[in-house]
Short mmCIF file of C-alpha atoms in Angstrom, two decimals:
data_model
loop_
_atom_site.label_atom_id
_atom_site.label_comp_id
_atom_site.label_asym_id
_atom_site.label_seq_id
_atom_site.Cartn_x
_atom_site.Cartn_y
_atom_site.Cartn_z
CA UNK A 284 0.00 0.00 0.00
CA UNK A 285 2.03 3.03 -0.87
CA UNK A 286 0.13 6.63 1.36
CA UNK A 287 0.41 9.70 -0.75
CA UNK A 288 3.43 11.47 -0.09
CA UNK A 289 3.64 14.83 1.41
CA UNK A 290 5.58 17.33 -1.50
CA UNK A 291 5.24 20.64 0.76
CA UNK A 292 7.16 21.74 3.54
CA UNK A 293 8.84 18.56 3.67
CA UNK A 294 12.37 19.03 3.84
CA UNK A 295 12.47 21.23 7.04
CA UNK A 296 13.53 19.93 9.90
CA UNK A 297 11.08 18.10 11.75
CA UNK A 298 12.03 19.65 15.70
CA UNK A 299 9.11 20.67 17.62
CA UNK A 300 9.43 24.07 17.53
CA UNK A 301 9.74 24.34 13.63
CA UNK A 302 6.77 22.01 13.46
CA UNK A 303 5.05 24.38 15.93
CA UNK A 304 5.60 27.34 13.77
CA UNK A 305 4.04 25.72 10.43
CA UNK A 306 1.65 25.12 12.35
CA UNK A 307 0.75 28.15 13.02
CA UNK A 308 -0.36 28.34 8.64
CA UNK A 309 -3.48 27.36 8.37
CA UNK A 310 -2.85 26.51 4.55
CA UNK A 311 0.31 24.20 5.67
CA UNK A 312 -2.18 22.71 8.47
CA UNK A 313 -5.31 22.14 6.00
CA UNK A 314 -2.56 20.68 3.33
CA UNK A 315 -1.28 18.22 5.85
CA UNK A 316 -4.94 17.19 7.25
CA UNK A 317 -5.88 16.09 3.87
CA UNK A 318 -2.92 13.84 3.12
CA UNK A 319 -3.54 12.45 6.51
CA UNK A 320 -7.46 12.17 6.00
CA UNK A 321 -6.37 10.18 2.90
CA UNK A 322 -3.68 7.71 5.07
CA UNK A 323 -6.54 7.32 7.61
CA UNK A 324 -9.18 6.53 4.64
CA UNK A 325 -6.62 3.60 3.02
CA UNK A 326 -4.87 2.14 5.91
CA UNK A 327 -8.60 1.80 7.58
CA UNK A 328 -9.02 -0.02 4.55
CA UNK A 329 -6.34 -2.79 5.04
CA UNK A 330 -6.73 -3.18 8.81
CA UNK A 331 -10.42 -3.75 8.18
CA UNK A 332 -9.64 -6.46 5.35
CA UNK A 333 -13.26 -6.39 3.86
CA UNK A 334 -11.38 -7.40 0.81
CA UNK A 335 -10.60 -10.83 1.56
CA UNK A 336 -12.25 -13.31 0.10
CA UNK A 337 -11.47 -17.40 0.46
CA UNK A 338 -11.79 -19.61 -2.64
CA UNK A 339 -13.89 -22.64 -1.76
CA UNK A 340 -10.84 -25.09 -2.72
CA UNK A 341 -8.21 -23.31 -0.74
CA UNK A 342 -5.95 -25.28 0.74
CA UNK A 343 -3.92 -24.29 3.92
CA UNK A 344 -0.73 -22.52 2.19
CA UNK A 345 -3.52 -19.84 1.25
CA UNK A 346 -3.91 -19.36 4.88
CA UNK A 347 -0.30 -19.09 5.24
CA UNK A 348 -0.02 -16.60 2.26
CA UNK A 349 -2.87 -14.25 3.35
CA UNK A 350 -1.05 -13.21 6.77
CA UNK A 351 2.54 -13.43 5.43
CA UNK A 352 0.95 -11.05 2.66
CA UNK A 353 -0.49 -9.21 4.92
CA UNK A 354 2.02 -9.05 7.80
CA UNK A 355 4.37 -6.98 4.57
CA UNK A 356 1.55 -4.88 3.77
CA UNK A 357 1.38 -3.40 7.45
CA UNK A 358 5.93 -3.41 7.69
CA UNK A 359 5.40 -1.30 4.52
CA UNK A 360 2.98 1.30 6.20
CA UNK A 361 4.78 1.25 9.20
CA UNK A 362 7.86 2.17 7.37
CA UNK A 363 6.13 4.57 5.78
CA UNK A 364 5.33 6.23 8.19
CA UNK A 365 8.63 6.40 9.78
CA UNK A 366 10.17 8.45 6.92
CA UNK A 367 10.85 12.14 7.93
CA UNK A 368 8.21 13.89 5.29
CA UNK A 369 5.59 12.01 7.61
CA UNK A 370 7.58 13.02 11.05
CA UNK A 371 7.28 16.57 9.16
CA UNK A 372 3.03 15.75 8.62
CA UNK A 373 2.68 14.35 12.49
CA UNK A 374 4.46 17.35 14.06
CA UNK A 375 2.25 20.21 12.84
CA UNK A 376 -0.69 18.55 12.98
CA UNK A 377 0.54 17.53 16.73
CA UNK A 378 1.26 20.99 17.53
CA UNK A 379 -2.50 22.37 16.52
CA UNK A 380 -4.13 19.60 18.33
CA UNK A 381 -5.36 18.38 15.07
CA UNK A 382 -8.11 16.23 15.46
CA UNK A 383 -7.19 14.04 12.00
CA UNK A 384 -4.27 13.78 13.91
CA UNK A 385 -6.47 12.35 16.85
CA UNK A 386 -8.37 9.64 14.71
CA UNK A 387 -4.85 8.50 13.20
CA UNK A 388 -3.29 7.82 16.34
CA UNK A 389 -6.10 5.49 17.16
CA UNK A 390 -5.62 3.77 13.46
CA UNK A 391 -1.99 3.52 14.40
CA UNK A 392 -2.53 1.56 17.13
CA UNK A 393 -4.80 -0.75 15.27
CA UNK A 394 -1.90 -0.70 13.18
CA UNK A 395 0.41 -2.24 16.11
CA UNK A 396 -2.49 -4.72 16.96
CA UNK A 397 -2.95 -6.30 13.56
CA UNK A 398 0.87 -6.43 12.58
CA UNK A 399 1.48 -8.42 16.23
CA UNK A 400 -1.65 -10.44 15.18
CA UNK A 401 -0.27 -11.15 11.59
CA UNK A 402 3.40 -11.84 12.82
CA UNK A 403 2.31 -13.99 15.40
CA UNK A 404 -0.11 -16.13 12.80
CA UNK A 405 2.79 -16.08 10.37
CA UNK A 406 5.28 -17.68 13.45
CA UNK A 407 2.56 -20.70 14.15
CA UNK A 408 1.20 -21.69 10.66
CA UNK A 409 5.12 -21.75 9.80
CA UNK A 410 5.28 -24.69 12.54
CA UNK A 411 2.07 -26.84 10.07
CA UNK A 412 4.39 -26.72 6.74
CA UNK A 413 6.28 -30.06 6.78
CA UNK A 414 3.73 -31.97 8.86
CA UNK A 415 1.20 -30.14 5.68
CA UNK A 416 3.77 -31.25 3.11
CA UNK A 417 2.57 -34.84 2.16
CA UNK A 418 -1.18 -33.24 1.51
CA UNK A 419 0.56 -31.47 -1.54
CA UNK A 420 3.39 -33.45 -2.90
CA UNK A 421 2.48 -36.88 -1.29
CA UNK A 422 0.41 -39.89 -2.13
CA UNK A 423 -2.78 -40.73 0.37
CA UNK A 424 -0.69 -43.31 2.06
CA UNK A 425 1.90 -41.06 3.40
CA UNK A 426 -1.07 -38.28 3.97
CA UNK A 427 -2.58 -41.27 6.33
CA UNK A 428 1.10 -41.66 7.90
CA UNK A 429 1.21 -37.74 8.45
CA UNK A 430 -1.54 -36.79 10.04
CA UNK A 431 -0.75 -37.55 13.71
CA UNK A 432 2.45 -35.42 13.29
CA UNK A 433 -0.34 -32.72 11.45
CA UNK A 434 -3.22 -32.74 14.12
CA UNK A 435 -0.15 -32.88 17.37
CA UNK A 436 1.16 -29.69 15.81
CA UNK A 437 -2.13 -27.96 14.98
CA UNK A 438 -2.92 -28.59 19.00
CA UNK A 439 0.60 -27.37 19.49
CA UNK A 440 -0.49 -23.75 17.55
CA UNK A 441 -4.02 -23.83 19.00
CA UNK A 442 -2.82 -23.86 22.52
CA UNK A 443 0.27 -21.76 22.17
CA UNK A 444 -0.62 -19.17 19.65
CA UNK A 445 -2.30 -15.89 20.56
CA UNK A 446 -4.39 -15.39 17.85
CA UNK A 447 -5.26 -18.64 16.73
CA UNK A 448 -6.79 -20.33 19.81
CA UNK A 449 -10.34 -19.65 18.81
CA UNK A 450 -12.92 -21.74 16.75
CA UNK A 451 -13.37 -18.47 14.38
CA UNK A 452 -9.53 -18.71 13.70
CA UNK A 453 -9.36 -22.42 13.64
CA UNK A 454 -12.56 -23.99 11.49
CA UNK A 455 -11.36 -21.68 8.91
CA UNK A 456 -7.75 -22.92 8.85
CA UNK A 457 -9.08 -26.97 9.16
CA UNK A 458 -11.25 -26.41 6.28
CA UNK A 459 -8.77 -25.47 4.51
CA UNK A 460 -6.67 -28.74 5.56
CA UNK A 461 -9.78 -30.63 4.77
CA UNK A 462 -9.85 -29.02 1.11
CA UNK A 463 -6.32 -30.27 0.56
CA UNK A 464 -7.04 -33.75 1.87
CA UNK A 465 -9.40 -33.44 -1.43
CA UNK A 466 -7.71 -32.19 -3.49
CA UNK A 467 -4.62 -34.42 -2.84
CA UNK A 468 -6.71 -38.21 -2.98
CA UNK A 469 -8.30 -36.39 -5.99
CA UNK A 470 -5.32 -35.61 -7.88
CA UNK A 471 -4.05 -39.28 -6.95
CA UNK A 472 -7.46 -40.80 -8.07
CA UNK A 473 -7.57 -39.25 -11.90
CA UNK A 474 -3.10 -39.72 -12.01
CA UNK A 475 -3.51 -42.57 -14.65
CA UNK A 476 -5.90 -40.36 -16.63
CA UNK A 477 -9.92 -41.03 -16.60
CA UNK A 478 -11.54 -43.21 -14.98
CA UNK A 479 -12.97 -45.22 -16.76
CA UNK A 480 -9.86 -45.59 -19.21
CA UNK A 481 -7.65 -46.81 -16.19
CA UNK A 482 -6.96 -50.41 -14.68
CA UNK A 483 -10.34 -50.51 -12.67
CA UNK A 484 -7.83 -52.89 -9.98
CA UNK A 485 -5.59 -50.29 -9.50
CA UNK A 486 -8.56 -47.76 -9.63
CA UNK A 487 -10.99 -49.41 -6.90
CA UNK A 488 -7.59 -49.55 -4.80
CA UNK A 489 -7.43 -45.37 -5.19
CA UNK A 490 -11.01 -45.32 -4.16
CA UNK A 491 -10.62 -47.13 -1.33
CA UNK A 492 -7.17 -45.58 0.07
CA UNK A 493 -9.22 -42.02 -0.11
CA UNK A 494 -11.91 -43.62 2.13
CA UNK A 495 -9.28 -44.67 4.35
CA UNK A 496 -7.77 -41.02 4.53
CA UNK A 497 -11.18 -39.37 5.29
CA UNK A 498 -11.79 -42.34 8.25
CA UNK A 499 -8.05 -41.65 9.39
CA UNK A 500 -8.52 -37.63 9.68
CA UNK A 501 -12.08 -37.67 11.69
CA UNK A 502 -10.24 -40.48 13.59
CA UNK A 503 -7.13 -38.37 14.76
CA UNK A 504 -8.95 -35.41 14.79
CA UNK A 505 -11.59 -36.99 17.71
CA UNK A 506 -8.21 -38.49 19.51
CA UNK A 507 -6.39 -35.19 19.57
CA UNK A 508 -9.62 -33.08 20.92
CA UNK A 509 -10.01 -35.98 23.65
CA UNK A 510 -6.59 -35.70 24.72
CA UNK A 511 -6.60 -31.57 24.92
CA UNK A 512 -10.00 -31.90 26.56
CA UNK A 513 -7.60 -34.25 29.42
CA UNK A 514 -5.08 -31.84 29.84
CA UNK A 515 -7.89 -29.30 29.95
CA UNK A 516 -9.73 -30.26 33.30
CA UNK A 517 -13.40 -30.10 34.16
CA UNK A 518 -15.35 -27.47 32.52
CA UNK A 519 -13.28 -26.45 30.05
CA UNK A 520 -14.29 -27.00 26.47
CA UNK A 521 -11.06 -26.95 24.39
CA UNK A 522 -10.53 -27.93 20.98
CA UNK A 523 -14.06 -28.15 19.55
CA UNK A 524 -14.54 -26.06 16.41
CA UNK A 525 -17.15 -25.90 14.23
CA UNK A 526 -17.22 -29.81 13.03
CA UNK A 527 -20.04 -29.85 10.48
CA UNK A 528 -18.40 -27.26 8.39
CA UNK A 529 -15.03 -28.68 8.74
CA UNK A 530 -16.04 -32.33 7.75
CA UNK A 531 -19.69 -31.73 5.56
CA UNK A 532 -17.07 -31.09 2.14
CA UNK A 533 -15.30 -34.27 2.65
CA UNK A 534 -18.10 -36.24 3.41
CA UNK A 535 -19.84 -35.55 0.51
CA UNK A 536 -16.91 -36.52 -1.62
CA UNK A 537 -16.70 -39.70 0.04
CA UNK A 538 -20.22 -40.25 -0.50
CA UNK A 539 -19.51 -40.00 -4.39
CA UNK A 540 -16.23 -41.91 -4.02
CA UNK A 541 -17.82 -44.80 -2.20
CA UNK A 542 -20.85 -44.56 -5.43
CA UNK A 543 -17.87 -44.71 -7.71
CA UNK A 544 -16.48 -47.65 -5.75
CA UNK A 545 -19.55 -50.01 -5.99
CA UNK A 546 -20.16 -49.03 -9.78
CA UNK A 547 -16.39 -49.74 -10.68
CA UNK A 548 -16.46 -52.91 -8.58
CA UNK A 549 -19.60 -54.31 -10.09
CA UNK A 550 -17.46 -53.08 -13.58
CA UNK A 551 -14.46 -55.28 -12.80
CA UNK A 552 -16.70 -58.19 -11.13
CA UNK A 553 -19.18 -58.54 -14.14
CA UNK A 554 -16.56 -57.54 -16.50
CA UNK A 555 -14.59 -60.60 -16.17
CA UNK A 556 -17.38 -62.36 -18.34
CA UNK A 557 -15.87 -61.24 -21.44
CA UNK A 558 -12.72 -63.40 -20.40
CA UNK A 559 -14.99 -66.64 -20.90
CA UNK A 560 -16.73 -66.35 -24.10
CA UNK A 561 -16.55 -70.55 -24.39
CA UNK A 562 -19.16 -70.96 -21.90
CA UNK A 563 -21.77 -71.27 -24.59
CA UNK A 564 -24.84 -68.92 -23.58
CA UNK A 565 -23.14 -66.10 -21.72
CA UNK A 566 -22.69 -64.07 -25.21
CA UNK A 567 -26.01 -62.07 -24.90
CA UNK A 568 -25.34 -61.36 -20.99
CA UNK A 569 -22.00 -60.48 -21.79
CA UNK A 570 -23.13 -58.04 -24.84
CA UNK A 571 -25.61 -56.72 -22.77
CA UNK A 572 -23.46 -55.82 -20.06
CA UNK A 573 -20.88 -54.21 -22.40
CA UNK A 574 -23.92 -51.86 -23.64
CA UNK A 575 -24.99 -50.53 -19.96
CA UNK A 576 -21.03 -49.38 -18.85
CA UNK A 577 -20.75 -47.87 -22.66
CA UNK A 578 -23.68 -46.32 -21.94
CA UNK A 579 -22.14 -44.46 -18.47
CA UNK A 580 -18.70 -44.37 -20.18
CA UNK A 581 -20.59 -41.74 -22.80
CA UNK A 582 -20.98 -39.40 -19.72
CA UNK A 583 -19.96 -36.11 -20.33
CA UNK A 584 -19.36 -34.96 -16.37
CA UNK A 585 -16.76 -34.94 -13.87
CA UNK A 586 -17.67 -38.29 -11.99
CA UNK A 587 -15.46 -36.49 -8.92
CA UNK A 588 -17.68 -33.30 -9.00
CA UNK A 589 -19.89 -34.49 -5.92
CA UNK A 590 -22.09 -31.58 -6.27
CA UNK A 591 -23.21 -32.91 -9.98
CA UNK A 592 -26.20 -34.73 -8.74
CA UNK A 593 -26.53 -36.06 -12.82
CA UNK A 594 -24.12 -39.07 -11.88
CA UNK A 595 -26.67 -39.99 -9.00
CA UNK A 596 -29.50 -40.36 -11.33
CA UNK A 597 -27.35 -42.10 -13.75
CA UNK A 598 -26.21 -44.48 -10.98
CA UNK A 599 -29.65 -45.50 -10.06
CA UNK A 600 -30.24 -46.17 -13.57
CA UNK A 601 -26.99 -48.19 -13.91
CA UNK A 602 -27.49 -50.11 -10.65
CA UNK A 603 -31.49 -50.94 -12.13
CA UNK A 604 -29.94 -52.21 -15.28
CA UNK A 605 -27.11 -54.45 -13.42
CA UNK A 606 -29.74 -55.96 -11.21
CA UNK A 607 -32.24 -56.86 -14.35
CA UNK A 608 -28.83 -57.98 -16.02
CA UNK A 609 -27.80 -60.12 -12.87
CA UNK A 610 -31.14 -61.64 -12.98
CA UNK A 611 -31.03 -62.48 -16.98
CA UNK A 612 -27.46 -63.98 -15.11
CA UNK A 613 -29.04 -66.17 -12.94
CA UNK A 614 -31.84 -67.54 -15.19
CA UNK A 615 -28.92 -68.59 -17.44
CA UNK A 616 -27.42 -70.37 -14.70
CA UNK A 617 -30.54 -72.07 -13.28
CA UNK A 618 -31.23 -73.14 -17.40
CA UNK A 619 -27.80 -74.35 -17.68
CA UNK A 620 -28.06 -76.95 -14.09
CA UNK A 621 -31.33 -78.35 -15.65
CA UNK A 622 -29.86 -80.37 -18.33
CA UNK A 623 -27.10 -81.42 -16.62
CA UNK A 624 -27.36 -85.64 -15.54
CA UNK A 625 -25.05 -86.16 -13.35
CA UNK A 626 -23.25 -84.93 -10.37
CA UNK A 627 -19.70 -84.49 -11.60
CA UNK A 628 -21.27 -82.39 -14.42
CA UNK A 629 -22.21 -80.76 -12.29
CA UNK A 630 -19.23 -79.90 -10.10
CA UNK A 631 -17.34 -79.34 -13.57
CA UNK A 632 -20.06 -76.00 -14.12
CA UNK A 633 -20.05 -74.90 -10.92
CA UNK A 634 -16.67 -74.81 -11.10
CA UNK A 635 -16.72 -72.54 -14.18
CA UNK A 636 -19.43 -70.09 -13.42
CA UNK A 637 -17.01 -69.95 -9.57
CA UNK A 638 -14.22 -68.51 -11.52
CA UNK A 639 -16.36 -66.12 -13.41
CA UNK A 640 -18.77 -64.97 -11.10
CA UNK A 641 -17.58 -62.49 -8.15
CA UNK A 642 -20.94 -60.80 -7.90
CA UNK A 643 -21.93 -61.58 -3.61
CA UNK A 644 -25.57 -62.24 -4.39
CA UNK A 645 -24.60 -65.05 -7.26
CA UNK A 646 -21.36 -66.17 -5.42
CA UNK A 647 -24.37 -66.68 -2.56
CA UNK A 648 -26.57 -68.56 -5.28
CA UNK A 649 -23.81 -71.13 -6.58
CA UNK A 650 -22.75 -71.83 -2.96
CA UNK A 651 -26.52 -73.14 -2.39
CA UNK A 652 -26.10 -75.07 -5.50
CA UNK A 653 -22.89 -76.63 -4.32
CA UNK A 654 -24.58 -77.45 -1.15
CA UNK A 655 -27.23 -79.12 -3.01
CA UNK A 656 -25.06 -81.18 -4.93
CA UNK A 657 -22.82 -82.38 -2.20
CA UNK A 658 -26.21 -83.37 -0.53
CA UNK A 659 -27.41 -85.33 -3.27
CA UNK A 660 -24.68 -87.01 -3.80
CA UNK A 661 -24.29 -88.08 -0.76
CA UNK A 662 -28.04 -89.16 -0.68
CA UNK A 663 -26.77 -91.30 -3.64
CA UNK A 664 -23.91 -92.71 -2.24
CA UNK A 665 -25.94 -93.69 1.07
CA UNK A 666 -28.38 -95.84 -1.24
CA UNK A 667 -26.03 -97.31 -2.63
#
């Protein structure tokens, strides 16, 4: 912020009796009230901070930027006004009991405050960076591995810091954390490109990884508040911010990451028919099947955008389809045990569809039909 400088009467020397004798001018006094009315009017403006304004996805190094930017905006007024044409400006308008002079010296001890507040914020949020690091350059794994080192030191800052030991202060700063937790299992979901283009193995074991990191961060975050609340005593209610706000983002992104996890598992499970083409009949199942995930492949959306509530009607649809295809599945399967004559046929099929079928309600249906079979021939070998 750069204060309009002073161009009159600024190179005398700024001694209280030469001061006192400009200010005897009423022109020089007027000309120096206005320049001052001016500093008053912008550094108002930057101590009050109605500018700022927090992107939805900003991580935690935003929070670390805004009061390191801000701590140099407040070192540059401060020099500022340490320069002599301002010495000059605060003498006369001393000396006449100005009272612009009056409302600055209460700005410029607002000035004081806020700098202590932003150095002291700047100090702390310093002490987060390497235990922040993984969330930005890591994979989830070492996030999960990081965050008892993260929430210890973000205790650490919310008991020692002066500034930052209030839920106002804090909810802000752990959304932000929260945010980069995203943005990080995110970035390490889409890595091999989209989704549905990528080994869905390899993908279901992203999915579930960034489950694991959202369980892992309510999970440390609950043990860290119970042990401050120990070392707190009776009474005292101690690291408890505002929870719904910090955790409501990340929970809905693991409500579309857990969607994406059953519809990519039922992908890989039922997509293993096309591996077994010689098991004459399963041609039409395993066309039709090949027609519902083109079908959600031709998607034009972000499947990671949780608030695009288009996927969720597309799932249900999906999820209808795989059930009516599952069923055509298991019609095939009770048509292909019927004309089968004997047990070790039997055993031979069951054995087949086994290998194939990974799907829990038909892995269910062929156990019952193994069951069967063992109990029937039994049955026969006890007549005999």
């Amino acid at each position: 912020v750069d204060l309009p400088v002073p161009t009159e009467h600024v190179n005398v020397d700024p001694k209280p009796a030469v001061c006192a004798q400009l200010a005897e001018n009423p022109e020089v006094v007027a000309y120096f009230e206005t320049i001052l009315a001016q500093w008053c009017t912008l550094v108002d403006r930057v101590l009050t901070d109605e500018t700022r304004t927090d992107s939805d996805a900003d991580g935690p190094d935003a929070e670390l930027e805004y009061w390191r930017s801000r701590m140099a905006k407040l070192n540059s007024i401060s020099e500022q006004t340490k320069s002599k044409p301002a010495k000059v400006l605060f003498g006369v308008l001393l000396a006449c009991r100005s009272k612009v002079y009056k409302a600055w010296r209460q700005i410029d001890t607002r000035i004081t405050d806020v700098s202590n507040e932003a150095k002291d914020n700047v100090k702390y949020l310093i002490t987060l960076e390497n235990s922040l690091e993984p969330m930005y350059n890591g994979t989830p794994t070492q996030v999960i591995d990081a965050m008892p080192s993260l929430m210890n030191n973000v205790k650490m800052m919310h008991t020692i810091a002066r500034y930052y030991n209030t839920s106002e202060r804090m909810t802000p700063l752990m959304s932000k954390i929260t945010n980069q937790l995203i943005a990080n299992c995110k970035s390490h979901i889409e890595a091999d490109g989209k989704l549905w283009d990528q080994d869905l193995p390899s993908l279901i074991a992203k999915l579930e990884v960034t489950i694991k990191v959202r369980g892992r961060y309510e999970e440390e975050y609950n043990l860290t508040k119970a042990r401050a609340q120990q070392q707190a005593g009776k009474g005292q209610v101690v690291f408890r911010f505002d929870e719904p706000t910090i955790f409501k983002k990340f929970n809905l992104f693991i409500k579309r990451v857990q969607k994406l996890l059953s519809m990519f598992t039922t992908a890989e499970q039922l997509g293993s028919l096309a591996k077994h083409t010689h098991i004459e009949g399963l041609e039409a199942v395993i066309k039709r099947f090949a027609e519902i995930t083109d079908d959600m492949k031709r998607k034009p959306y972000d499947l990671l955008d949780f608030y695009d509530a288009k996927f969720d009607r597309d799932l249900m649809d999906f999820e209808v389809q795989i059930h009516d295809l599952e069923t055509q599945l298991q019609s095939f399967i009770n048509s292909a045990f019927e004309h089968i004559t004997n047990t070790e046929q039997a055993l031979n099929l069951l054995q087949q569809f086994q290998t194939v079928l990974q799907r829990d309600s038909l892995k269910s249906d062929l156990q019952d039909k193994y069951m069967q079979l063992m109990a029937t021939h039994q049955s026969l070998l006890d007549e005999h």
